């Protein structure tokens, strides 16, 4: 049996190898027939007619340039009809090289899934892979070949609006998610329902100074390698076909013109065989950076550094030929970039059938596909984080879940009846989809859930922004008639996203005032906070008995929220970012160093590393999230307390559902390397497991600690595990460590 499997494996490898060989041969043969202009055309990407996602350069000649073979790729062209129209133009070109259609399919295509940051709160890798798979299935059906996702930028700064697009602050969790998402998008590249992934933004974009978008990044090499690069490497290990560089400068060199990042690390050390696309206009923006003086120098810097495709700068289109003629750019550089792009077009099967992915029937079937909607509802429910759930004064039971026997429910707030808002930023808007029908509002979700069994009252209360409190009186009157009040408040969906940095992270407008007014009625109150980033809402957190962080949950938002409110789904989300108490704590992250003067407790401030006017700890820590049940951790055992470099430790423990309902817990394994040749974080996530437990049930869990988990980049950037003592911590969050032990790594 083993022999058969081995032979089959060898044959598969052989076929894959010979197929790659033939693709390489085809690429070489085609390259030989291409003029310099046609080669440069392949490196050129223009935006199409759909909503632009950056400052557009007006180019009236798009159609004739495609026919002349001067454009290799388009973005923002949506739907089978449009992609086909453009592809038909490409088929009129001399060599008939098909266009690649790219699109920001960030969290769903027709079916909108929760924001990537929200999904990250599920810590459910299978669910995230599935959501990417569904997005790929839908997008590929309408002619899209390539998504500009996943965004894998680690960020410790919620002022940066783009945190909504990533997986949060942690490198380990972020790497696992990056891997899952690439697998989901790409499936088996070339299959009909797959799209190429594009890992972005290479690199360190999430560390923009002050959380201001497009801003500079200055960081140590060690920080870059240890914290910011691993999710990119994980995405590459998952087979990511393409990378996108980034807008920021890194230690003084714009990422787009950064040879160290793109040639030395990505294409060199990591041996990446796909291609790199610039970010929107980022080649041209090197002029603003003050790194080059004009578009010609920008093209030279970018191609030399390893940026293969120019998104919307027109820098390659108008300068590369001249640069080659002047011998400033060796033709080998151009050929390498062209080959990388052509190879992907062959792998996708576009030369065999340039319309392969444009299929109106498949496109139609992808819309309102019940399986897709079901998956969207499930992951939306998994993404919700229960931040607080206590009993209001004078009552015995916590507010949530709301009893299905409740007679009158007041649903109040500016987001209750919104539909499109639930899609959040970076959702795809298709002309043929009526989003007023497609997205389940929170109101509709609640109606679906309770039917006629309860009376549902509504008041808007206030707008998201502005200082008008005229609606408060009606909201209070409605609240007074109800047995329980649900308040849906938060951001507008376009408040967190690209170019949406904010210095003030409070709930916008008078929304917290509305919460105070409703809380003063004495009714049991649940607050739903809809947002794309961690917000600050200290009064609410301290005074309101029940809070769900619902982010933006996509097409099925209303149903998923209702599932959680009424206990049909027991919340299991855990925060992928620390929530600050005040903006002054930012950047804030759980895995910081101890410093030479750590405070012994939160009240100590004298000559220790602390604020005199604020605690160090976040309001809600990384990894935090409650459930309607409780979990007890016990019986931690390490298979050894001393190991050698080559050995592993098996960690076992028991987790018991000590409450009354079934639930899901994310059990988190953290380590601390007590002494290092460079200082180490006080705590670092190294593994986790999602487990489902019925009430009263106990499960034994196992983690393996190996050399990889103990390693870090030393001062010489070597990946090493150093001898010495390590703490093992098992927690329900980074700040709720339930079990501890330690071991020694010996010679
Ligand atoms: C963003 C990218 C995006 C591109 C294309 C840029 O502004 O930074 O993440 O993929 O636009 O829409």
XYZ file of C-alpha atoms and ligand atoms in Angstrom:
759
model
C 0.000 0.000 0.000
C 2.784 2.358 1.055
C 4.574 1.615 -2.192
C 1.515 2.492 -4.268
C 1.102 5.777 -2.431
C 4.786 6.633 -2.930
C 4.615 5.825 -6.638
C 1.462 7.912 -7.031
C 3.148 10.777 -5.225
C 6.235 10.537 -7.428
C 4.078 10.505 -10.553
C 2.134 13.572 -9.380
C 5.402 15.400 -8.696
C 6.707 14.363 -12.084
C 3.596 15.614 -13.894
C 3.616 18.878 -11.964
C 7.280 19.292 -12.815
C 6.855 18.472 -16.484
C 3.807 20.738 -16.696
C 5.827 23.565 -15.158
C 8.565 22.795 -17.630
C 6.210 23.054 -20.538
C 4.810 26.284 -19.145
C 8.341 27.667 -18.867
C 9.011 26.569 -22.431
C 5.830 28.220 -23.639
C 6.710 31.404 -21.773
C 10.189 31.447 -23.318
C 8.823 30.830 -26.789
C 6.308 33.638 -26.438
C 8.865 36.011 -24.987
C 11.045 35.519 -28.054
C 8.233 36.781 -30.248
C 7.553 39.895 -28.196
C 8.744 43.387 -29.029
C 10.113 45.534 -26.228
C 6.888 47.585 -26.248
C 4.783 44.441 -25.910
C 6.934 43.216 -23.069
C 6.512 46.485 -21.224
C 2.789 46.280 -21.914
C 2.604 43.154 -19.775
C 3.959 45.140 -16.842
C 1.283 47.748 -17.148
C -1.974 47.725 -15.180
C -4.843 50.194 -15.546
C -8.038 50.660 -13.598
C -11.325 50.002 -15.383
C -14.692 51.716 -15.215
C -15.811 50.551 -11.801
C -15.434 52.547 -8.612
C -11.800 53.622 -8.495
C -9.870 52.605 -5.414
C -7.264 55.376 -5.691
C -6.552 58.641 -7.525
C -7.275 57.896 -11.199
C -4.917 58.843 -13.976
C -7.146 59.659 -16.917
C -6.158 57.508 -19.824
C -8.362 57.971 -22.881
C -6.457 55.408 -24.922
C -7.153 52.309 -22.851
C -9.042 50.474 -25.561
C -6.572 51.124 -28.343
C -3.663 50.354 -26.022
C -5.174 46.979 -25.169
C -5.550 46.220 -28.868
C -1.933 47.205 -29.375
C -0.839 44.792 -26.635
C 0.302 47.584 -24.327
C -1.665 46.589 -21.241
C -1.205 43.339 -19.333
C -3.782 43.682 -16.605
C -6.811 45.650 -15.450
C -8.394 46.170 -12.065
C -11.881 47.350 -11.188
C -13.555 45.702 -14.156
C -16.521 43.770 -12.808
C -18.791 41.132 -14.239
C -18.609 38.624 -17.064
C -19.860 41.106 -19.595
C -17.253 43.741 -18.882
C -14.319 41.417 -18.465
C -15.301 39.748 -21.724
C -15.485 43.082 -23.547
C -11.973 43.998 -22.458
C -10.652 40.511 -23.136
C -12.056 40.666 -26.655
C -9.926 43.768 -27.231
C -6.842 41.916 -26.013
C -7.674 39.118 -28.438
C -7.349 41.620 -31.261
C -3.730 42.301 -30.318
C -0.884 40.842 -32.371
C 0.098 38.121 -29.891
C -3.325 37.697 -28.295
C -1.933 37.684 -24.779
C -4.924 37.604 -22.420
C -5.507 40.305 -19.827
C -5.426 39.520 -16.121
C -8.345 40.955 -14.167
C -7.564 41.884 -10.566
C -9.991 43.094 -7.915
C -10.069 43.860 -4.213
C -12.080 40.847 -3.140
C -11.247 41.452 0.486
C -14.123 39.884 2.412
C -16.432 38.353 -0.101
C -17.611 39.161 -3.581
C -21.353 38.849 -3.920
C -21.844 37.347 -0.517
C -20.168 39.766 1.866
C -18.397 38.135 4.784
C -17.352 39.893 7.999
C -14.418 42.296 7.803
C -11.117 40.423 7.836
C -10.383 41.789 11.335
C -13.790 40.566 12.494
C -13.209 37.125 11.011
C -9.858 37.050 12.772
C -11.817 37.343 16.028
C -13.286 33.919 15.277
C -9.814 32.351 15.508
C -11.415 29.724 13.274
C -8.960 28.998 10.492
C -11.259 26.575 8.672
C -14.044 29.133 8.617
C -11.683 31.805 7.280
C -10.398 29.467 4.603
C -13.983 28.699 3.641
C -14.942 32.358 3.415
C -11.982 33.000 1.104
C -12.948 29.922 -0.934
C -16.486 31.149 -1.392
C -15.264 34.638 -2.306
C -12.990 33.041 -4.915
C -15.808 30.896 -6.276
C -18.050 33.915 -6.725
C -15.379 36.262 -8.071
C -13.903 33.769 -10.507
C -17.369 33.157 -11.949
C -17.534 36.736 -13.127
C -14.198 36.846 -14.825
C -11.908 37.873 -11.928
C -8.556 36.063 -11.918
C -6.863 37.683 -9.021
C -7.775 39.165 -5.662
C -5.699 41.796 -3.903
C -5.920 39.876 -0.658
C -5.079 38.765 1.950
C -3.791 41.862 3.663
C -1.403 40.504 6.281
C -0.039 43.705 7.810
C 0.450 43.375 11.545
C -0.730 46.487 13.313
C -0.589 47.627 16.897
C -2.303 50.899 16.206
C -6.096 51.208 15.978
C -5.766 54.806 14.794
C -4.772 53.260 11.463
C -8.041 52.754 9.589
C -6.717 49.763 7.690
C -6.612 47.522 10.731
C -10.084 46.423 9.568
C -8.486 44.686 6.641
C -5.937 42.533 8.450
C -5.771 39.971 11.228
C -4.794 42.251 14.079
C -1.724 42.668 16.221
C -0.320 39.196 16.673
C 2.283 37.591 14.443
C 1.459 33.980 15.259
C -2.294 34.339 14.773
C -1.714 36.590 11.750
C 0.539 34.008 10.116
C -1.948 31.190 10.601
C -4.724 33.326 9.146
C -2.561 34.447 6.215
C -1.898 30.801 5.371
C -5.569 29.827 5.615
C -6.738 32.736 3.486
C -4.256 32.075 0.689
C -5.260 28.417 0.637
C -8.900 29.463 0.496
C -8.538 31.944 -2.349
C -6.248 29.847 -4.464
C -7.508 26.329 -3.924
C -5.763 24.661 -6.790
C -4.704 27.458 -9.087
C -6.097 26.962 -12.551
C -9.306 25.395 -11.284
C -12.388 27.266 -12.379
C -13.339 28.467 -8.924
C -9.922 29.734 -7.857
C -8.320 33.151 -7.966
C -4.709 34.143 -7.414
C -4.020 35.646 -4.014
C -1.984 38.829 -3.639
C -0.313 39.176 -0.269
C -0.043 42.784 0.802
C 1.420 45.231 1.625
C 5.063 44.282 1.466
C 6.151 45.396 3.970
C 5.581 46.892 7.405
C 2.767 49.194 6.214
C 0.883 48.514 9.467
C 3.528 50.314 11.506
C 2.953 53.747 9.942
C 4.094 56.406 12.402
C 1.209 57.773 14.449
C -1.237 55.400 12.742
C -1.489 57.906 9.876
C -2.105 56.175 6.571
C 0.694 56.177 3.972
C 3.076 57.453 6.652
C 6.715 56.450 7.111
C 7.883 53.379 8.957
C 11.102 53.217 10.866
C 11.910 49.954 12.577
C 14.767 47.700 13.529
C 15.685 44.764 11.341
C 14.865 42.438 14.199
C 11.394 43.880 14.588
C 10.842 43.586 10.851
C 11.872 39.936 10.764
C 10.277 38.844 13.971
C 6.982 40.701 13.989
C 6.125 42.009 10.532
C 7.523 39.551 7.962
C 6.319 36.144 9.248
C 2.718 36.462 7.973
C 4.122 37.200 4.496
C 6.324 34.144 4.725
C 3.370 32.036 5.862
C 1.331 33.273 2.889
C 4.186 32.387 0.592
C 4.421 28.922 2.141
C 0.743 28.508 1.335
C 1.624 29.114 -2.315
C 0.659 32.784 -2.772
C 0.944 33.588 -6.474
C 1.565 37.323 -6.152
C 2.637 40.035 -3.719
C 1.816 43.737 -3.583
C 4.349 46.211 -2.294
C 3.341 49.144 -0.137
C 3.009 52.908 0.017
C 5.228 53.496 3.029
C 8.910 54.107 3.139
C 10.772 51.671 5.340
C 13.813 53.067 7.097
C 14.038 55.778 4.470
C 13.497 53.716 1.308
C 9.998 53.531 -0.216
C 8.854 49.889 -0.198
C 8.111 50.118 -3.932
C 11.710 50.982 -4.698
C 13.088 48.782 -1.973
C 15.501 46.246 -3.379
C 16.211 44.733 -0.003
C 12.555 43.819 0.498
C 11.636 42.688 -2.983
C 14.802 41.290 -4.524
C 16.918 40.264 -1.580
C 14.257 38.907 0.748
C 11.226 37.992 -1.350
C 12.734 36.861 -4.643
C 16.116 36.004 -3.176
C 16.120 34.426 0.250
C 12.484 33.275 -0.031
C 12.763 32.220 -3.661
C 9.369 33.644 -4.647
C 8.525 32.711 -8.228
C 5.367 34.772 -8.685
C 5.209 38.475 -9.472
C 5.036 41.690 -7.473
C 2.491 44.379 -8.324
C 3.006 47.917 -7.074
C 0.347 49.478 -4.912
C -1.930 52.004 -6.596
C 0.312 54.706 -8.021
C 3.088 53.844 -5.584
C 5.786 53.899 -8.279
C 4.919 57.484 -9.166
C 4.574 58.398 -5.496
C 8.276 57.861 -5.012
C 8.585 61.368 -6.478
C 6.574 62.757 -3.547
C 8.644 60.692 -1.146
C 11.619 62.633 -2.471
C 13.334 59.400 -3.473
C 13.406 60.076 -7.226
C 13.027 63.229 -9.229
C 10.608 62.178 -11.948
C 8.563 59.344 -13.390
C 11.535 58.002 -15.342
C 13.686 57.695 -12.231
C 10.691 56.172 -10.455
C 10.370 53.475 -13.131
C 14.099 52.766 -12.896
C 14.021 52.488 -9.101
C 10.931 50.259 -9.075
C 11.974 47.766 -11.762
C 15.480 47.549 -10.333
C 14.050 46.874 -6.893
C 11.828 44.052 -8.162
C 8.369 45.594 -8.691
C 7.121 43.687 -11.714
C 3.802 45.357 -12.482
C 2.926 49.040 -12.360
C -0.561 49.710 -10.992
C -1.843 53.021 -12.290
C 1.399 55.049 -12.274
C 2.013 54.947 -16.043
C 5.681 55.046 -15.119
C 6.645 51.797 -16.851
C 4.453 52.489 -19.848
C 6.164 55.753 -20.713
C 9.723 55.286 -19.461
C 10.931 51.701 -19.479
C 11.617 51.477 -23.227
C 13.782 54.570 -23.095
C 15.561 53.264 -19.988
C 16.352 50.031 -21.821
C 17.618 51.944 -24.846
C 19.848 54.021 -22.598
C 21.094 50.747 -21.081
C 20.028 51.858 -17.626
C 17.671 48.901 -17.359
C 19.075 45.592 -18.628
C 16.598 43.734 -20.824
C 17.064 40.763 -18.515
C 15.211 42.660 -15.784
C 12.254 43.297 -18.050
C 12.260 39.717 -19.305
C 12.254 38.369 -15.789
C 9.249 40.498 -14.827
C 7.361 39.595 -18.026
C 8.069 35.893 -17.568
C 6.742 35.955 -14.034
C 3.471 37.479 -15.251
C 3.097 35.276 -18.333
C 3.726 32.190 -16.252
C 0.703 33.011 -14.115
C -1.447 33.599 -17.189
C -0.467 30.156 -18.444
C -1.027 28.549 -15.050
C -4.517 30.012 -14.938
C -5.215 28.478 -18.330
C -5.923 31.822 -19.993
C -3.964 31.049 -23.130
C -6.122 27.996 -23.742
C -9.300 29.964 -23.100
C -9.082 33.674 -22.319
C -12.776 33.655 -21.317
C -12.392 30.622 -19.082
C -13.542 32.482 -15.969
C -16.268 34.546 -17.627
C -19.338 32.430 -17.297
C -22.764 34.109 -17.006
C -24.454 30.943 -15.707
C -21.893 30.434 -12.979
C -22.050 34.135 -12.231
C -25.811 33.972 -11.810
C -25.638 30.860 -9.650
C -23.146 32.526 -7.319
C -25.638 35.199 -6.374
C -27.822 34.343 -3.415
C -26.346 30.908 -3.209
C -27.911 29.480 -0.020
C -24.753 27.567 0.907
C -22.720 30.764 0.693
C -25.251 32.671 2.760
C -25.240 29.912 5.361
C -21.461 30.039 5.658
C -21.580 33.837 5.875
C -24.088 33.647 8.719
C -22.024 31.096 10.593
C -18.749 32.953 10.396
C -20.501 36.226 11.200
C -21.798 34.713 14.424
C -18.335 33.329 15.201
C -16.789 36.789 14.706
C -18.891 38.512 17.366
C -17.096 39.118 20.654
C -19.013 39.182 23.929
C -17.223 41.876 25.912
C -19.450 41.991 28.963
C -22.487 40.167 30.322
C -23.500 40.767 33.910
C -26.808 41.023 35.707
C -28.230 44.519 35.901
C -28.926 45.921 39.413
C -31.831 44.162 41.094
C -31.822 41.166 38.729
C -30.408 37.733 39.129
C -29.657 36.792 35.585
C -27.272 38.346 33.127
C -28.934 40.220 30.284
C -27.769 37.843 27.564
C -28.909 35.646 26.003
C -32.289 37.315 25.701
C -35.101 34.957 26.582
C -37.334 33.989 23.685
C -40.257 34.516 26.045
C -39.521 38.238 26.311
C -42.685 40.184 25.530
C -41.453 43.588 24.372
C -38.046 44.430 22.955
C -36.883 47.938 22.067
C -34.301 48.089 19.300
C -32.758 51.542 19.277
C -29.941 53.301 17.471
C -28.767 54.716 14.157
C -27.594 51.357 12.812
C -30.652 49.227 13.542
C -32.310 49.567 10.153
C -29.208 50.064 8.019
C -28.418 47.460 5.409
C -25.390 48.455 3.369
C -23.569 49.762 6.455
C -23.204 46.143 7.602
C -20.946 45.434 4.622
C -18.173 47.579 6.088
C -15.289 49.001 4.089
C -13.673 47.229 1.111
C -16.787 45.350 0.165
C -17.463 44.859 -3.522
C -20.472 46.712 -4.857
C -21.893 45.161 -7.957
C -24.189 47.126 -10.217
C -26.582 44.199 -10.624
C -27.024 43.608 -6.901
C -29.654 45.474 -4.922
C -27.911 45.757 -1.574
C -31.095 46.956 0.020
C -32.379 43.454 -0.454
C -29.123 41.546 -0.333
C -27.960 42.541 3.160
C -29.961 41.466 6.190
C -30.381 44.474 8.450
C -30.205 44.015 12.176
C -33.879 44.889 12.417
C -34.790 42.230 9.879
C -32.553 39.698 11.607
C -34.384 40.273 14.865
C -37.761 40.067 13.172
C -36.742 36.807 11.509
C -35.767 35.454 14.892
C -38.744 36.431 17.010
C -41.550 36.379 14.457
C -44.761 37.296 16.256
C -43.693 35.994 19.626
C -42.598 39.409 20.908
C -43.377 43.035 20.228
C -40.471 44.824 18.589
C -40.250 48.598 19.060
C -37.933 50.957 17.251
C -36.438 54.403 17.661
C -33.404 55.796 15.903
C -32.310 57.973 18.824
C -29.639 59.909 16.953
C -27.441 59.914 13.890
C -24.018 58.277 13.855
C -22.361 61.663 13.803
C -23.404 65.163 14.812
C -24.728 66.598 18.060
C -28.463 66.445 17.512
C -30.244 64.912 20.507
C -33.789 65.578 19.357
C -34.427 61.850 18.951
C -33.487 61.007 22.554
C -36.975 61.627 23.984
C -38.623 59.183 21.602
C -35.891 56.615 22.248
C -36.376 56.916 26.011
C -40.143 56.579 25.624
C -39.705 53.442 23.536
C -37.191 52.012 25.998
C -39.608 52.596 28.848
C -42.185 50.338 27.205
C -39.775 47.423 26.773
C -38.573 44.519 28.883
C -35.133 44.725 27.355
C -33.385 47.323 25.188
C -30.878 46.598 22.433
C -28.848 49.572 21.258
C -27.031 49.378 17.937
C -24.389 52.069 17.669
C -20.890 52.566 16.267
C -19.048 53.907 13.270
C -20.215 54.517 9.742
C -18.812 51.744 7.578
C -16.428 54.087 5.771
C -14.884 55.398 8.988
C -12.392 52.519 9.161
C -10.553 51.672 5.984
C -7.929 53.040 3.651
C -7.162 56.717 4.296
C -9.405 56.596 7.368
C -6.929 57.205 10.143
C -8.441 58.775 13.241
C -6.862 60.428 16.244
C -10.093 60.151 18.227
C -11.409 56.623 18.710
C -14.482 57.483 20.802
C -17.941 56.491 19.673
C -18.797 59.179 17.126
C -21.388 61.907 17.712
C -23.769 61.734 20.652
C -24.074 57.954 20.654
C -22.529 57.439 24.070
C -24.876 60.150 25.384
C -27.756 58.151 23.951
C -26.499 55.045 25.742
C -26.366 57.008 29.015
C -29.913 58.246 28.522
C -31.236 54.747 27.825
C -29.267 53.193 30.655
C -30.871 55.773 32.976
C -34.306 54.241 32.273
C -33.233 51.326 34.454
C -34.123 48.798 31.758
C -31.714 45.958 31.023
C -29.554 47.189 28.148
C -27.465 45.374 25.540
C -25.134 47.480 23.410
C -24.022 46.288 19.970
C -20.903 48.101 18.783
C -20.453 48.122 15.009
C -16.986 49.200 13.941
C -13.969 48.381 11.824
C -11.414 48.917 14.556
C -11.082 48.888 18.333
C -12.984 51.927 19.644
C -12.924 53.574 23.068
C -16.197 53.501 25.039
C -15.175 53.517 28.669
C -18.450 54.751 30.150
C -20.394 52.090 28.288
C -17.915 49.398 29.268
C -18.138 50.390 32.929
C -21.885 50.915 33.187
C -23.845 48.901 30.650
C -24.408 45.266 31.674
C -24.085 43.613 28.232
C -21.880 44.504 25.269
C -21.338 42.649 21.998
C -18.646 43.835 19.615
C -20.185 43.129 16.246
C -17.697 44.831 13.911
C -19.185 44.777 10.402
C -20.508 41.325 9.646
C -21.577 41.432 5.995
C -24.605 40.087 4.122
C -25.916 38.022 7.019
C -25.190 40.539 9.789
C -28.761 40.795 11.059
C -29.351 37.061 11.287
C -25.981 36.376 12.908
C -26.499 39.085 15.518
C -29.961 37.703 16.306
C -28.482 34.195 16.633
C -26.095 35.460 19.281
C -28.557 37.755 21.074
C -30.977 34.868 21.654
C -28.377 32.213 22.397
C -28.839 30.131 19.237
C -25.130 30.728 18.798
C -23.106 30.955 21.979
C -20.492 33.691 21.354
C -16.929 32.437 21.039
C -14.995 35.322 19.433
C -11.755 36.569 20.985
C -10.211 39.949 20.291
C -7.365 39.925 17.761
C -6.271 43.401 18.936
C -5.897 45.103 22.300
C -8.567 47.720 22.984
C -6.998 50.839 24.522
C -8.407 52.809 27.441
C -7.249 56.068 25.903
C -5.597 57.042 22.623
C -2.523 58.023 24.659
C -1.680 54.336 25.195
C -1.289 53.658 21.472
C 0.636 51.771 20.133
C -0.640 49.134 22.502
C 0.008 45.399 22.260
C 0.104 42.497 24.645
C 3.493 41.013 23.776
C 5.683 43.869 24.937
C 9.023 43.700 26.728
C 9.354 43.865 30.477
C 11.665 46.958 30.517
C 14.203 47.615 33.259
C 11.542 49.149 35.469
C 8.336 47.186 35.184
C 5.496 48.246 37.485
C 4.587 45.598 40.050
C 0.930 46.482 39.756
C -1.359 48.877 37.936
C -1.199 51.475 40.733
C 2.552 51.787 40.888
C 3.800 54.816 38.965
C 6.874 56.109 40.774
C 10.020 55.638 38.670
C 8.555 52.669 36.866
C 7.494 52.253 33.267
C 3.932 53.504 33.656
C 1.640 56.470 33.034
C 0.979 58.723 36.002
C -2.570 59.309 34.829
C -3.585 55.966 33.345
C -3.157 52.234 33.769
C -0.821 50.415 31.399
C -3.269 47.631 30.689
C -5.761 47.842 27.837
C -9.488 48.125 28.447
C -9.952 44.744 26.764
C -6.888 42.584 26.149
C -5.752 40.563 23.160
C -7.375 37.140 23.123
C -10.310 38.259 25.308
C -13.923 37.271 24.752
C -16.672 35.803 26.941
C -19.218 33.073 26.429
C -22.681 32.317 27.800
C -21.027 29.450 29.596
C -17.861 29.241 31.698
C -14.753 27.139 31.226
C -12.494 25.703 33.874
C -8.907 24.818 33.143
C -7.108 22.141 35.152
C -4.491 19.464 35.329
C -1.672 21.043 33.324
C 1.111 18.545 32.631
C 4.342 18.919 30.747
C 5.824 15.661 29.455
C 9.259 16.944 30.497
C 10.630 19.861 32.459
C 14.057 19.691 30.870
C 14.609 19.168 27.168
C 17.371 19.255 24.616
C 17.202 21.257 21.424
C 16.005 18.293 19.406
C 13.308 17.245 21.841
C 9.695 18.226 22.161
C 7.396 18.754 25.102
C 3.828 17.572 25.114
C 1.597 19.872 27.090
C -1.710 18.427 28.242
C -4.521 20.002 30.177
C -8.211 19.609 30.771
C -10.881 22.105 29.914
C -14.333 21.690 31.403
C -17.494 23.462 30.412
C -18.606 24.419 33.901
C -21.734 26.288 32.835
C -25.184 25.283 31.733
C -25.004 25.501 27.938
C -22.763 24.151 25.202
C -20.019 26.506 24.108
C -16.773 26.988 22.275
C -13.509 28.140 23.816
C -10.246 29.224 22.218
C -7.584 27.757 24.478
C -4.404 29.799 24.111
C -0.824 28.662 24.683
C 1.631 31.411 25.559
C 5.356 31.190 26.269
C 7.925 33.442 27.853
C 11.630 33.056 27.248
C 12.976 34.257 30.592
C 16.450 35.402 29.492
C 17.647 36.053 25.961
C 20.609 37.495 24.118
C 18.059 40.098 23.070
C 15.164 40.875 25.397
C 12.056 38.796 24.896
C 8.324 39.638 25.277
C 6.711 38.993 28.640
C 4.218 36.730 26.917
C 3.807 35.458 23.343
C 1.075 33.425 21.673
C 2.505 30.192 20.300
C -0.522 28.024 19.657
C -4.276 27.789 20.194
C -7.133 25.363 19.839
C -10.847 25.943 19.367
C -12.827 23.388 21.282
C -16.517 22.726 21.541
C -17.833 21.444 24.843
C -21.291 20.473 25.966
C -22.389 21.616 29.411
C -20.457 19.622 31.979
C -18.161 18.059 29.404
C -14.394 17.860 29.879
C -11.843 17.513 27.119
C -8.140 16.878 27.311
C -6.111 19.103 25.051
C -2.600 18.680 23.802
C -0.053 21.171 22.541
C 3.431 20.341 21.297
C 6.282 22.686 22.112
C 9.179 22.255 19.724
C 12.299 24.174 18.852
C 10.406 26.331 16.354
C 8.160 27.664 19.089
C 11.180 28.592 21.201
C 13.100 30.359 18.462
C 13.495 34.044 17.700
C 15.777 36.315 15.693
C 18.906 37.122 17.647
C 20.998 40.261 17.185
C 22.617 38.734 14.077
C 19.213 37.898 12.641
C 19.732 34.197 13.132
C 16.679 32.144 14.027
C 17.745 30.510 17.281
C 16.386 28.784 20.359
C 18.597 29.777 23.272
C 19.217 27.642 26.303
C 17.501 28.563 29.537
C 14.154 28.729 31.282
C 10.766 29.163 29.667
C 7.367 29.811 31.235
C 4.363 28.004 29.824
C 1.061 29.810 30.250
C -2.363 28.558 29.256
C -4.986 31.238 29.045
C -8.482 32.164 28.076
C -6.930 35.474 26.973
C -3.472 37.055 27.108
C -4.468 38.613 30.429
C -6.384 35.676 31.865
C -3.772 33.004 32.393
C -5.352 30.004 34.075
C -2.465 27.522 34.282
C 1.312 27.882 34.447
C 4.412 25.743 34.470
C 7.977 26.066 33.253
C 10.776 24.062 31.667
C 14.407 24.362 30.805
C 16.035 24.071 27.400
C 19.427 22.448 28.031
C 22.551 21.507 26.202
C -4.663 49.857 -1.747
C -4.501 48.398 -2.105
C -5.513 48.012 -3.145
C -5.296 48.886 -4.365
C -6.215 48.558 -5.503
C -4.669 50.731 -2.988
O -5.048 52.033 -2.679
O -3.622 50.237 -0.873
O -4.628 47.624 -0.942
O -5.384 46.671 -3.473
O -5.526 50.236 -3.983
O -7.511 48.886 -5.234
